[in-house]
Every structure is written in C-alpha cells, then in structure tokens.
CSV table of C-alpha atoms in Angstrom, one decimal:
chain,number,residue,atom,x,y,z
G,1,UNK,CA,64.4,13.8,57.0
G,2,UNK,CA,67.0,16.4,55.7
G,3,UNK,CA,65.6,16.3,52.2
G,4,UNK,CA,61.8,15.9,53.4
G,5,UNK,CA,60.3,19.1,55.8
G,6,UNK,CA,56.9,18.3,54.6
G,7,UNK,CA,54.3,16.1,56.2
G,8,UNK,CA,54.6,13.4,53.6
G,9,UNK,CA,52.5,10.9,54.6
G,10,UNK,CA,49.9,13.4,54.6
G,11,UNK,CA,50.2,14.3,51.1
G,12,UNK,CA,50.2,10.8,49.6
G,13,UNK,CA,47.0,10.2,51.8
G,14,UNK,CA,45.7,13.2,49.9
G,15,UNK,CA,46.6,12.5,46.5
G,16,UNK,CA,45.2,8.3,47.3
G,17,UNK,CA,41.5,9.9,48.8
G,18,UNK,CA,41.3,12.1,45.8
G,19,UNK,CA,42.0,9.3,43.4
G,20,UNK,CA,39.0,7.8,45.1
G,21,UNK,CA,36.9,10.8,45.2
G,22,UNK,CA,37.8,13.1,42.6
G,23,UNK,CA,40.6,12.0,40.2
G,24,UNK,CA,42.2,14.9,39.3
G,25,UNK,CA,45.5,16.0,38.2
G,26,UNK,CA,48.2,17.4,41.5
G,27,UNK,CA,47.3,21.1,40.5
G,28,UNK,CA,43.5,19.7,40.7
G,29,UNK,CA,43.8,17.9,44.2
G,30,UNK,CA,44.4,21.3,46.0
G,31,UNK,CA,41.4,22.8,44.5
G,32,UNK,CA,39.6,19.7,45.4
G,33,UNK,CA,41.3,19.7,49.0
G,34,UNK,CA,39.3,23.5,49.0
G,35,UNK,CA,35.9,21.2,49.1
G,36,UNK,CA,36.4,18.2,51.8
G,37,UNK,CA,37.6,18.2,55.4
G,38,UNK,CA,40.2,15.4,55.9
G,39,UNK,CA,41.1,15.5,59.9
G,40,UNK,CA,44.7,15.8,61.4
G,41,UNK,CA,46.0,17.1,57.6
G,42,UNK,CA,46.9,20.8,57.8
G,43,UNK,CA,45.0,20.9,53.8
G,44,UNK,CA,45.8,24.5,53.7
G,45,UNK,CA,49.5,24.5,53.7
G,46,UNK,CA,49.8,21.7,50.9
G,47,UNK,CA,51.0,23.4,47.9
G,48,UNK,CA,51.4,21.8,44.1
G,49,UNK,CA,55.4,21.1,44.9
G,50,UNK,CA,54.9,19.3,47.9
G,51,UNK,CA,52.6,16.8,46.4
G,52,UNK,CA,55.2,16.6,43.5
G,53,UNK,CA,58.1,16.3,46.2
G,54,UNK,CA,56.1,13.2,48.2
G,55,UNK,CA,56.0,11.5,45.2
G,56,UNK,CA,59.9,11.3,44.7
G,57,UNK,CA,59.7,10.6,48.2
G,58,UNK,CA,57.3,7.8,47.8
G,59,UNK,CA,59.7,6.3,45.3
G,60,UNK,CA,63.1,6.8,47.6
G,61,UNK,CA,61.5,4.6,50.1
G,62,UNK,CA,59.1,2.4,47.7
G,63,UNK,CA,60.6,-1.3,48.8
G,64,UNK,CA,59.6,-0.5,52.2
G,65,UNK,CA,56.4,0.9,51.4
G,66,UNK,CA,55.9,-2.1,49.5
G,67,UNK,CA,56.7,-4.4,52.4
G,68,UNK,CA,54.2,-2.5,54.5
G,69,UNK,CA,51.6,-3.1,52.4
G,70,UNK,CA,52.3,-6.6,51.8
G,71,UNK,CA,52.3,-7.2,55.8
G,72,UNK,CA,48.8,-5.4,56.0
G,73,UNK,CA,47.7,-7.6,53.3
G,74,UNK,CA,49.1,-10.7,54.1
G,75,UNK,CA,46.1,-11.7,57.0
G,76,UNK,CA,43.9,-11.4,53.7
G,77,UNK,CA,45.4,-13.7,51.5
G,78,UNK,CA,44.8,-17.4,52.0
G,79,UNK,CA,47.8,-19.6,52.8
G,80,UNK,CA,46.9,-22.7,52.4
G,81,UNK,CA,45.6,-22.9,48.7
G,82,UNK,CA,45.9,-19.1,47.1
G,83,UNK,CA,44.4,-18.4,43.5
G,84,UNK,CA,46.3,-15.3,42.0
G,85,UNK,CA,45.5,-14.0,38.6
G,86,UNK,CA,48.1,-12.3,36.9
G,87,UNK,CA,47.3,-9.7,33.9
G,88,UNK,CA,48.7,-6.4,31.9
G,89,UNK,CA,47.2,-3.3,30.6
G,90,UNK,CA,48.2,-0.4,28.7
G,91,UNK,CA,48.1,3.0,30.5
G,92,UNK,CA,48.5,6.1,27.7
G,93,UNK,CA,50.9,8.8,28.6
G,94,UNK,CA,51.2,12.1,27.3
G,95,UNK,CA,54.3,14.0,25.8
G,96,UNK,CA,56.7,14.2,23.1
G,97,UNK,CA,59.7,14.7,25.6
G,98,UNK,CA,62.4,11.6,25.9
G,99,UNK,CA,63.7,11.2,29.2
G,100,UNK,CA,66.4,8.8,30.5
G,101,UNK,CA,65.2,5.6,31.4
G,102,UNK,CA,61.9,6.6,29.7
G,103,UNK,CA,58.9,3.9,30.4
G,104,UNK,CA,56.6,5.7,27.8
G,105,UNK,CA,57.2,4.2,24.6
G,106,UNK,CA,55.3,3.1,21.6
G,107,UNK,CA,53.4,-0.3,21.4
G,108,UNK,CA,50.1,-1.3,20.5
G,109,UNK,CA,47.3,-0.3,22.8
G,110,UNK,CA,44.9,-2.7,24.4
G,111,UNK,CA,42.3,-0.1,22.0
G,112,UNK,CA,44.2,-1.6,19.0
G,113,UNK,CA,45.8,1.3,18.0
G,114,UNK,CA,49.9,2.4,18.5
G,115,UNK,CA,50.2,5.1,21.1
G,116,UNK,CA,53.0,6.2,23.5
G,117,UNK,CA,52.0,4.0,26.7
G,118,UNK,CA,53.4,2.6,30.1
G,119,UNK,CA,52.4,-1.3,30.7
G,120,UNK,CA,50.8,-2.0,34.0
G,121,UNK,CA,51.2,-5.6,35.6
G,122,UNK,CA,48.5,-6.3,38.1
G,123,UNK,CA,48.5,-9.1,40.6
G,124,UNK,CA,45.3,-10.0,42.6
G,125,UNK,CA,43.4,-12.8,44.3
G,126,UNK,CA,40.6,-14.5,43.6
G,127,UNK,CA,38.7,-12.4,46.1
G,128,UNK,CA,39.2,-9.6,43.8
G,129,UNK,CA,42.5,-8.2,45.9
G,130,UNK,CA,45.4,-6.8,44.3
G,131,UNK,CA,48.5,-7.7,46.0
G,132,UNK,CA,51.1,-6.5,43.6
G,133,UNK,CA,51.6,-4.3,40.9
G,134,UNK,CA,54.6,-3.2,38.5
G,135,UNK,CA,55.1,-0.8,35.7
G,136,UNK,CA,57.0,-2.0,32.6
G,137,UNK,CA,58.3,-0.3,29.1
G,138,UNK,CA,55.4,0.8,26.7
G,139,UNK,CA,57.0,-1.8,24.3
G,140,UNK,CA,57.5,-4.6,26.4
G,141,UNK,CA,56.2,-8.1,25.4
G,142,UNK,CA,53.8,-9.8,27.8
G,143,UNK,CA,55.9,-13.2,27.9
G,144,UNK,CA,58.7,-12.5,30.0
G,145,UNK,CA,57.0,-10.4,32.6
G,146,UNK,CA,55.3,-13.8,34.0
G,147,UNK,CA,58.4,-14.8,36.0
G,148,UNK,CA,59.8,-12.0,37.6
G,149,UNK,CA,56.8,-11.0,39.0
G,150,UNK,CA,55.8,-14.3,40.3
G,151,UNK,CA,59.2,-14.5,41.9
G,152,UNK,CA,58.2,-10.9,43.8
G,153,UNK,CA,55.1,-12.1,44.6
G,154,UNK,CA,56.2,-14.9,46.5
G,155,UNK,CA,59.2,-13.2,48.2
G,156,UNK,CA,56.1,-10.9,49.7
G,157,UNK,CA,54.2,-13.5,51.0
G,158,UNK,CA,56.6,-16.8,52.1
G,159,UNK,CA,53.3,-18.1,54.0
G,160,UNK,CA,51.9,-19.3,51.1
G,161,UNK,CA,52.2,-23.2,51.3
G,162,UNK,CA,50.3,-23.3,47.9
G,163,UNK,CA,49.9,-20.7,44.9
G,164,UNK,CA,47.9,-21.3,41.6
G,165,UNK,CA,48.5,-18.8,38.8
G,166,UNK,CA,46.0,-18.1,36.5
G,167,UNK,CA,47.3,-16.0,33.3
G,168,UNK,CA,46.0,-15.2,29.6
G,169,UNK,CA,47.1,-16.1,26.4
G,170,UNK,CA,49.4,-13.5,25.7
G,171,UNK,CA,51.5,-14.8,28.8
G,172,UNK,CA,52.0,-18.3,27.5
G,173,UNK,CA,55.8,-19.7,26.2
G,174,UNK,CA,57.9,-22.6,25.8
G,175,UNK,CA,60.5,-20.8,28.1
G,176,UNK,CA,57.4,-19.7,30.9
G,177,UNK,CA,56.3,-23.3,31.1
G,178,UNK,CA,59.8,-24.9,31.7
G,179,UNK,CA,60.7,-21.9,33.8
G,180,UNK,CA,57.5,-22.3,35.8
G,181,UNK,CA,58.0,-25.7,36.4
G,182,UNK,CA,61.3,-24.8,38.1
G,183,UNK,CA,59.8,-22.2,40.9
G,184,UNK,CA,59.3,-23.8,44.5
G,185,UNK,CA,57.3,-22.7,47.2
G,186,UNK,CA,58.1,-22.9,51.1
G,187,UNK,CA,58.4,-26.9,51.4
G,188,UNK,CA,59.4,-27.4,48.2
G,189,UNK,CA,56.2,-27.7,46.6
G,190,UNK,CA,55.9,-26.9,42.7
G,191,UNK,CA,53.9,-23.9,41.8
G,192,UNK,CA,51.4,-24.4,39.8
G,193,UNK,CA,49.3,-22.8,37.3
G,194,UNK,CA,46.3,-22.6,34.4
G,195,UNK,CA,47.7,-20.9,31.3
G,196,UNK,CA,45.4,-19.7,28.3
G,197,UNK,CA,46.9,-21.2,24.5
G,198,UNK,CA,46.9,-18.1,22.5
G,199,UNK,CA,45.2,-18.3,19.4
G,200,UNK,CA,48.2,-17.6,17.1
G,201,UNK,CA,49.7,-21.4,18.3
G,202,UNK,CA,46.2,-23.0,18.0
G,203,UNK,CA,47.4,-24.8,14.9
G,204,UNK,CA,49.6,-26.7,16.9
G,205,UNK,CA,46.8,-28.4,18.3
G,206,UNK,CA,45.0,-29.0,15.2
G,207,UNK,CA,45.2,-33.2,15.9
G,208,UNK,CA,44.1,-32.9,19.3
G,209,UNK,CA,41.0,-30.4,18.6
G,210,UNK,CA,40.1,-33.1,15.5
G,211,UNK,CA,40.1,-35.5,17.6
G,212,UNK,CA,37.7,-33.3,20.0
G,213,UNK,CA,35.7,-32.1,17.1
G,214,UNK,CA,33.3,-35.2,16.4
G,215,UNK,CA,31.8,-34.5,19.9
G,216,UNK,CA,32.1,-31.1,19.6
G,217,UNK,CA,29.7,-30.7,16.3
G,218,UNK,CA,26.8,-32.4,18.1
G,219,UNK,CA,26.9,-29.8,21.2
G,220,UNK,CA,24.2,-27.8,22.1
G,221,UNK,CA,25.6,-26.8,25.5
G,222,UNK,CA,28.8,-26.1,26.2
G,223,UNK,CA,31.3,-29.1,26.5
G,224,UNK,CA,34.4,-29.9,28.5
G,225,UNK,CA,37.5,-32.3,27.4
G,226,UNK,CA,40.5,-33.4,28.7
G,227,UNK,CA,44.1,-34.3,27.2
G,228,UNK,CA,47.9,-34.5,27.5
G,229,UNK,CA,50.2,-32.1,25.9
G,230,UNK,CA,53.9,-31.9,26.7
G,231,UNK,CA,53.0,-33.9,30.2
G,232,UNK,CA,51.0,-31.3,31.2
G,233,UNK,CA,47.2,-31.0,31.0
G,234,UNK,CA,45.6,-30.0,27.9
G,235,UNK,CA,41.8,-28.6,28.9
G,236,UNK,CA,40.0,-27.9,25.9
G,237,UNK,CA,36.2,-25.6,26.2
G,238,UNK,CA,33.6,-25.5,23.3
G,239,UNK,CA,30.7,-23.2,22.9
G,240,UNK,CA,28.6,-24.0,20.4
G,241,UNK,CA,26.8,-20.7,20.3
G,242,UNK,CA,30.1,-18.5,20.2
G,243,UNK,CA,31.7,-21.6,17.5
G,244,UNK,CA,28.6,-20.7,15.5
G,245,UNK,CA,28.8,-16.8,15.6
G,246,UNK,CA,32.7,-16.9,14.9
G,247,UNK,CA,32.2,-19.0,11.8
G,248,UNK,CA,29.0,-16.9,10.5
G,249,UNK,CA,31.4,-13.1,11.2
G,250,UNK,CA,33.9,-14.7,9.4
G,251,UNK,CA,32.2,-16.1,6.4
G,252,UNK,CA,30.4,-12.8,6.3
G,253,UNK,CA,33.5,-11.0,6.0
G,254,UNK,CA,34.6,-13.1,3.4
G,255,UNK,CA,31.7,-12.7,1.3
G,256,UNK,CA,32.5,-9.2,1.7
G,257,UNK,CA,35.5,-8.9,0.2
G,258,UNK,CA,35.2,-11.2,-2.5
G,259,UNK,CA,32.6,-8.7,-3.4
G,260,UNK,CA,34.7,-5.8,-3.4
G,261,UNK,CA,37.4,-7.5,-5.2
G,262,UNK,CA,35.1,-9.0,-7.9
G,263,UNK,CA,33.9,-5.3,-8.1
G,264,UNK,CA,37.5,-4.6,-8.6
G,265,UNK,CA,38.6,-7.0,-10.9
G,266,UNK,CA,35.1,-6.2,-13.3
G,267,UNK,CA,36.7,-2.4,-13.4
G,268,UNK,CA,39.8,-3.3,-14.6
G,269,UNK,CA,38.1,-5.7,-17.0
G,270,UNK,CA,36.2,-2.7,-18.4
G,271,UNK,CA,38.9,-0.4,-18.4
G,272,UNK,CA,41.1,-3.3,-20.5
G,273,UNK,CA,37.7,-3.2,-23.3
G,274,UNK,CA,37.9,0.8,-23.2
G,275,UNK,CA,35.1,1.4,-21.1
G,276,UNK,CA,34.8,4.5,-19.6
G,277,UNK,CA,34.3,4.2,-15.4
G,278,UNK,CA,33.9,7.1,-13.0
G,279,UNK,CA,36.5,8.3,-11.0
G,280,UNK,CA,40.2,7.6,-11.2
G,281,UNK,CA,41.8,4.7,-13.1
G,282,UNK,CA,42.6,1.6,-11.2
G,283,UNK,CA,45.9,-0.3,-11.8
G,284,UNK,CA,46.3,-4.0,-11.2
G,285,UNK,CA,49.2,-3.0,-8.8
G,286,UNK,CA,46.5,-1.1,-6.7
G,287,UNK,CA,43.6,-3.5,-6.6
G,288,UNK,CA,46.2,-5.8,-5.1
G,289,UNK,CA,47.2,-3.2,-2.6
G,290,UNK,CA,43.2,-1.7,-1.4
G,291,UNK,CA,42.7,-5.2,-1.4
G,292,UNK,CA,45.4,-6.5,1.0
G,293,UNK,CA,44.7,-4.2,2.8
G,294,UNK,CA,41.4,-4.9,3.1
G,295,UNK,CA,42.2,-8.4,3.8
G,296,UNK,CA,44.7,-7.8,7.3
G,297,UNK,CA,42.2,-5.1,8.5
G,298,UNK,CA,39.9,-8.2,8.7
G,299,UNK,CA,42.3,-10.2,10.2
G,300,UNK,CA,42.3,-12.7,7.4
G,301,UNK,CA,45.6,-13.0,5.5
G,302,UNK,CA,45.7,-17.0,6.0
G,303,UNK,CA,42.5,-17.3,4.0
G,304,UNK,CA,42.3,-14.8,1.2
G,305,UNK,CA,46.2,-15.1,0.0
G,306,UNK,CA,46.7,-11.9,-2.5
G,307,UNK,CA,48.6,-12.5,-5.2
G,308,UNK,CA,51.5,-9.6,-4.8
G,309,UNK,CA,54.1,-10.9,-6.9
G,310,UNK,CA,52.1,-11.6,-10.0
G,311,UNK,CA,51.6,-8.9,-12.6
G,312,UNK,CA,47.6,-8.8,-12.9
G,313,UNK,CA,45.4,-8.5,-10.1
G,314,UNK,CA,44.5,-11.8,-8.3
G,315,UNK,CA,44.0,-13.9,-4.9
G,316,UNK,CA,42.8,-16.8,-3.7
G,317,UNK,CA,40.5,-18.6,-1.2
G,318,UNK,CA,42.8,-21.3,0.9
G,319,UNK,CA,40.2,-23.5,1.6
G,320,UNK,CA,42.5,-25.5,4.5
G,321,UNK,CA,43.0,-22.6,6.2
G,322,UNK,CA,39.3,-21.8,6.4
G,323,UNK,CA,38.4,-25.1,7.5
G,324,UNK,CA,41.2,-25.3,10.1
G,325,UNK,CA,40.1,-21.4,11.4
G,326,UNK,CA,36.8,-22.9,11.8
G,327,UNK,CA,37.6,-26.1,13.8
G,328,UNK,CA,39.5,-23.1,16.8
G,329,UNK,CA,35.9,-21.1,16.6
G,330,UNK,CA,34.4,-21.4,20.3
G,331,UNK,CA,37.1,-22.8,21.7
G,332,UNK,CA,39.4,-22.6,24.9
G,333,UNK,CA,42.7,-24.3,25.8
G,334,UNK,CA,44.1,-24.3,29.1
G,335,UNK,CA,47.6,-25.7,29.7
G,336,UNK,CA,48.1,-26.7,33.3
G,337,UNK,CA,50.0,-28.4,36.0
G,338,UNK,CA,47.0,-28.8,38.8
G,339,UNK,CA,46.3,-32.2,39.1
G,340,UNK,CA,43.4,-31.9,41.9
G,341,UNK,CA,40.7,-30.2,40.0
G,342,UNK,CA,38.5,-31.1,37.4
G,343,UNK,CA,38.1,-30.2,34.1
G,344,UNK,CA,35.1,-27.7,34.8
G,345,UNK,CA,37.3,-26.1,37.7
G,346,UNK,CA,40.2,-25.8,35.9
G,347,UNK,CA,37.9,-23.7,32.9
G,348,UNK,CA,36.0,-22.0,36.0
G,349,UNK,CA,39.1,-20.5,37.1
G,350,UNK,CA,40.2,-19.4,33.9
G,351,UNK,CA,36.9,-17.1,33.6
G,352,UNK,CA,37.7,-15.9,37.0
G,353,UNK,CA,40.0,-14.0,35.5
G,354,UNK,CA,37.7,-11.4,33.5
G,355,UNK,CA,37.8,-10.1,37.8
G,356,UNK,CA,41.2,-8.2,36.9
G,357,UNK,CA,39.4,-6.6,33.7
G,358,UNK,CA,37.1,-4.8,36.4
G,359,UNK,CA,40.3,-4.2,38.1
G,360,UNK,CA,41.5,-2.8,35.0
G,361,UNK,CA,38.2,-0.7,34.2
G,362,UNK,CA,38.4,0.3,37.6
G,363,UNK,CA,41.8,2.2,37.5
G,364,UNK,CA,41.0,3.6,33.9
G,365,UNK,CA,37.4,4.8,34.6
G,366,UNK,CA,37.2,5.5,38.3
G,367,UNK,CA,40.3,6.1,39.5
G,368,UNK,CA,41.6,7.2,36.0
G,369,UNK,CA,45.2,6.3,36.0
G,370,UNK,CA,45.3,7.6,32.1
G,371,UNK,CA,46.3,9.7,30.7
G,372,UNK,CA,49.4,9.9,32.6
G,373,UNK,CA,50.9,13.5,32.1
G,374,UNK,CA,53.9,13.2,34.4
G,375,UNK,CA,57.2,12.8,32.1
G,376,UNK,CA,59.9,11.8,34.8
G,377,UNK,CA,60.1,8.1,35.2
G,378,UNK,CA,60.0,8.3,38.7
G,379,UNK,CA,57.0,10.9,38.8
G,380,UNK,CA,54.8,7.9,36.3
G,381,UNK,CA,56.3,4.7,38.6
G,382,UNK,CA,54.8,7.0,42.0
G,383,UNK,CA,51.4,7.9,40.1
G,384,UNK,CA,50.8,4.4,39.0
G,385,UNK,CA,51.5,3.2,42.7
G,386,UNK,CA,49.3,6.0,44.1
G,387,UNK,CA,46.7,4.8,41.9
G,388,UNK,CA,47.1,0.7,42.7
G,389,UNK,CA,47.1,1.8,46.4
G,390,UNK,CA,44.0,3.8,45.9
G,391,UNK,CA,42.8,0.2,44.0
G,392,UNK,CA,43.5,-1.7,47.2
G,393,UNK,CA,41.7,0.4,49.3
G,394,UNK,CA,38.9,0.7,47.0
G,395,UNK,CA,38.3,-3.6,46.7
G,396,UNK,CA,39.0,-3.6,50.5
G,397,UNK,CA,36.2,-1.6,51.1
G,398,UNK,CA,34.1,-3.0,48.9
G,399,UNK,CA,34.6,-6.4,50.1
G,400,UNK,CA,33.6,-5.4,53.8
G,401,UNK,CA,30.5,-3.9,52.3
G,402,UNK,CA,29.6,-7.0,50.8
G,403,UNK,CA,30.2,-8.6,54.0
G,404,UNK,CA,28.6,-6.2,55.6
G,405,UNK,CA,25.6,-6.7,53.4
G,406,UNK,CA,25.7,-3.3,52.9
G,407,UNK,CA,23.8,-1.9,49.7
C-alpha cells in the first residue's frame, strides 16, 4: 500500500478491456481510454506511469492473482474426467538491449525463421478454456516444460480426480514419459495422457508401421490401428489422401533438384571441354555447396546425400531413405497411457488440440500479444499475463454466447 497510491486494480482492468477492444501499446490505452466510458474508473487521472507501475504491481502479487483466478475457474473445469491440452508458441519481442534475467532470446520462430522471442506455454480445456499460462526463455526446448507445468496445474486445481493431457510432438521424451508415469493425482490415481511421436523418431517405428502398411496401401478412407510400444499404447492414423500428397511434394521436389544439379554438373562438363557459358565460372566446390543448400532448404538431406568430401561435384539418391520417408507420409502416432478409450477417441482428442492454435491465433491477431516492446523481464511476464487474462475473459464470453445461442 506504501509503494502503490494508485487505484491498481483499475488500471489492469484497463489495460485487459483494451486488449479486448483496441490492442494498443500503454501510451495507446490512454488515448483509447479518450473514446469509451468504463464506469467507477476515474479514466482521466490514469497517466502512462501508472499503467507501467500496475504492471510491477501485478507481478509483486502474481501467485495470488494466480490463485484467484484459478478459484473463479475452478467451477468451470470438470472434475471428474478433465481433458487439458498443453501447447507453446513463440511471441517476438523487440530490442537490442540485454537485461538481467533476460526472457528474450534467440530461437527459431514458429514462422521458421530465428528472431529474438519469449516462449508462451498455454494450458486449456477441452472446452476451449485456458487455465494456465507461463512464459519461458526464447531459447528454451519444448521437452522439459511438459512437467513443471503439469505439476502447477494440478497444485491449482486438487479437485481433479482425473486429468488427461493431450500434447504435440515437440513435447514427447524418454525422460517425459517415465516422469509422467510417476505424477499422482488426489487418490493416487496415475495421470494420464495422449502424446504426438514427432517425426524426427518415426524411424524408430519403422517395423511397426510395415507391419501397418499392407492395410494401409489399400485405404481409401482414413484408417485406424492399434499396438504396444514400451507398455504403453502405440495408436497409429493413415490418410490416404494426405500419404498421397506428401509422397507426390516430395518426389516433385526431387525431380527438382536433380534438374538443377544435372544443369550444374552439364556446366562444369562444358567448362572442362572449353566451352564458353554465360555468367561466372562454377567450381566443383560450389555446385556442391548451391546444391546442399538446395537440398536442406527442401528438407531433404537423408535422401539426396551430397558428396562434400570428394573433389568433383557429386551426390546421390538413397533409395532406402526415400522409401522409408514414404511409408511415415499420412501418418499419426499417438503414444498413450488411457486404457478406456478407443482407438478413434484416443486420434479424436489428439485433433482437439488444433483448439489451442485458435488460442494461439487469438492472442497474436486479436489481442496481439506480439510484438512485445517492453524490455524489463518483469514488464514482458505482466504483458503476457495481461494478455492470457484478456484470453480468458474472451473464451468465457464466447462460450456463454454459444450457450446463449447468441449470434
């Protein structure tokens, strides 16, 4: 109370409405205040510091805040048999500036590209609401964020008799799995979850998808499997139609380069017989190099093999590793421990996850989280809770609408 002598309650409420309204930077929320009537909010006497100075307030209090919010949603979230999905995202933040304790870092975007960035870990419920959220390093792997935050979660909300995770590929590790398997809820009862294989370890399933393949071939409609891995359930999903369009970009991008490097290899053939080419000479050790290059832009390095050590230009076609790429086209693997649903359910809940990408989409395009021009940790931790507050009240609203039957 010493430190605070503004209203700050009343600022946050201002800066979550406007992230709902208007997104705009703090200097932009006054001007914005200039527009709307909010009642009981003295708008007039909110200057740019005071928003600024809620924000550190907001983070000196946020475990309680955080508890609040968790009682308010608690009613909400089903205790018997809860469904949580459990993704990350990268938030872009600007400035060259390094601070102590710095969460903006470099990484590779979710846009494919390496930019300084925050990561944003986003909990929510199969009914679309988020229940937790937690800001992590720019550079920080995907793996071991799983636990921690599960182990939050479910300090928030004891009453859950029954939790079901649901996470993608990049989430999946020997250490999660076993670590997972060690988590109890209230009543000792194991917690359980459906896990995306990322592709990367899909050739350590190469027997068990052969074995699938036979039946697989002969699909017209998408099919459904079921088998054991490591005790634990092995799910595996074919589309025919996606198998089919996977195989045909990838042969097309083969054909591609094999075309640019015969073109290639045919002007340094000329240029060894003395004819005369336009442009600048190509060397051997530069064919190798466009084309490498060529090759991991396509994201096909285990197929076309470059030879780099040799002294004249060459590369070759592995013809395993094409055949093996194109037994993993149009398929899914889910690990998982849930021994009560069925195949099909287990594959339904997986696509219930593409829910939290509208979560995502929401933040970056409605409420616009990014870019993030704050520099102080603390200032980016209160902005990206501003914003998942402003997320809750958005799906809470939009979920009484639908109940409402509201257009």
């Amino acid at each position: 109370k010493a430190r605070f002598t503004t209203a700050v309650e009343h600022a946050l409420r201002v800066m979550v409405f406007n992230r709902l309204c208007d997104a705009d930077s703090k200097l932009g929320v006054l001007r914005w205040l200039q527009t709307v009537y909010m009642p009981q909010i003295d708008t007039a006497a909110l200057t740019h510091q005071q928003l600024l100075r809620s924000m550190d307030a907001l983070m000196d209090h946020h475990a309680d805040v955080d508890d609040v919010v968790a009682g308010l949603l608690r009613p909400l979230v089903d205790q018997d048999m809860s469904l949580v999905f459990y993704d990350l995202t990268t938030i872009r933040a600007a400035g060259l500036s390094e601070q102590q304790g710095d969460v903006r870092q470099y990484g590779m975007a979710k846009e494919g590209l390496i930019a300084r960035q925050f990561m944003l870990g986003v909990v929510q419920t199969a009914e679309g609401l988020p229940i937790y959220h937690e800001v992590f390093d720019g550079n920080q792997a995907e793996g071991p964020t799983l636990l921690p935050t599960l182990r939050k979660v479910l300090q928030r909300f004891p009453h859950i008799r029954r939790l079901i995770v649901v996470a993608d590929r990049g989430l999946l590790s020997l250490d999660n799995l076993e670590e997972l398997g060690k988590i109890k809820l209230p009543g000792q009862r194991a917690l359980e979850f459906i896990l995306a294989v990322p592709g990367r370890r899909y050739g350590e399933f190469t027997e068990v998808l052969q074995a699938i393949q036979a039946k697989a071939g002969a699909a017209t409609q998408e099919i459904i499997d079921e088998t054991r891995w490591q005790d634990l359930r092995l799910v595996v999903a074919h589309h025919p139609q996606r198998a089919a369009e996977q195989t045909l970009l990838r042969n097309e991008r083969i054909a591609a380069l094999h075309e640019q490097a015969q073109a290639w290899a045919g002007k340094l053939d000329g240029q060894d017989a003395g004819v005369k080419a336009k442009g600048r000479k190509l060397s051997d050790s530069g064919a190798k190099a466009r084309l490498y290059h060529a090759v991991c832009e396509a994201h096909l390095a285990k197929i076309v093999k470059v030879d780099l050590k040799g002294e004249l230009f060459a590369y070759t076609l592995d013809d395993k590793a094409k055949a093996q790429a194109e037994l993993m086209d149009g398929k899914l693997l889910l690990v998982t421990n849930v021994a009560d649903l069925k195949p099909q359910e287990v594959v339904s809940r997986y696509k219930a996850l593409a829910d939290i990408e509208r979560g995502f989409r929401v933040l970056k395009s409605e409420i616009d989280i990014a870019p993030v021009y704050h520099r102080l940790p603390q200032r980016i931790r209160a902005h990206a809770m501003l914003c998942f507050l402003a997320l809750i009240v958005h799906r809470v609203m939009r979920h009484r609408l639908k109940q409402a039957k509201s257009d």
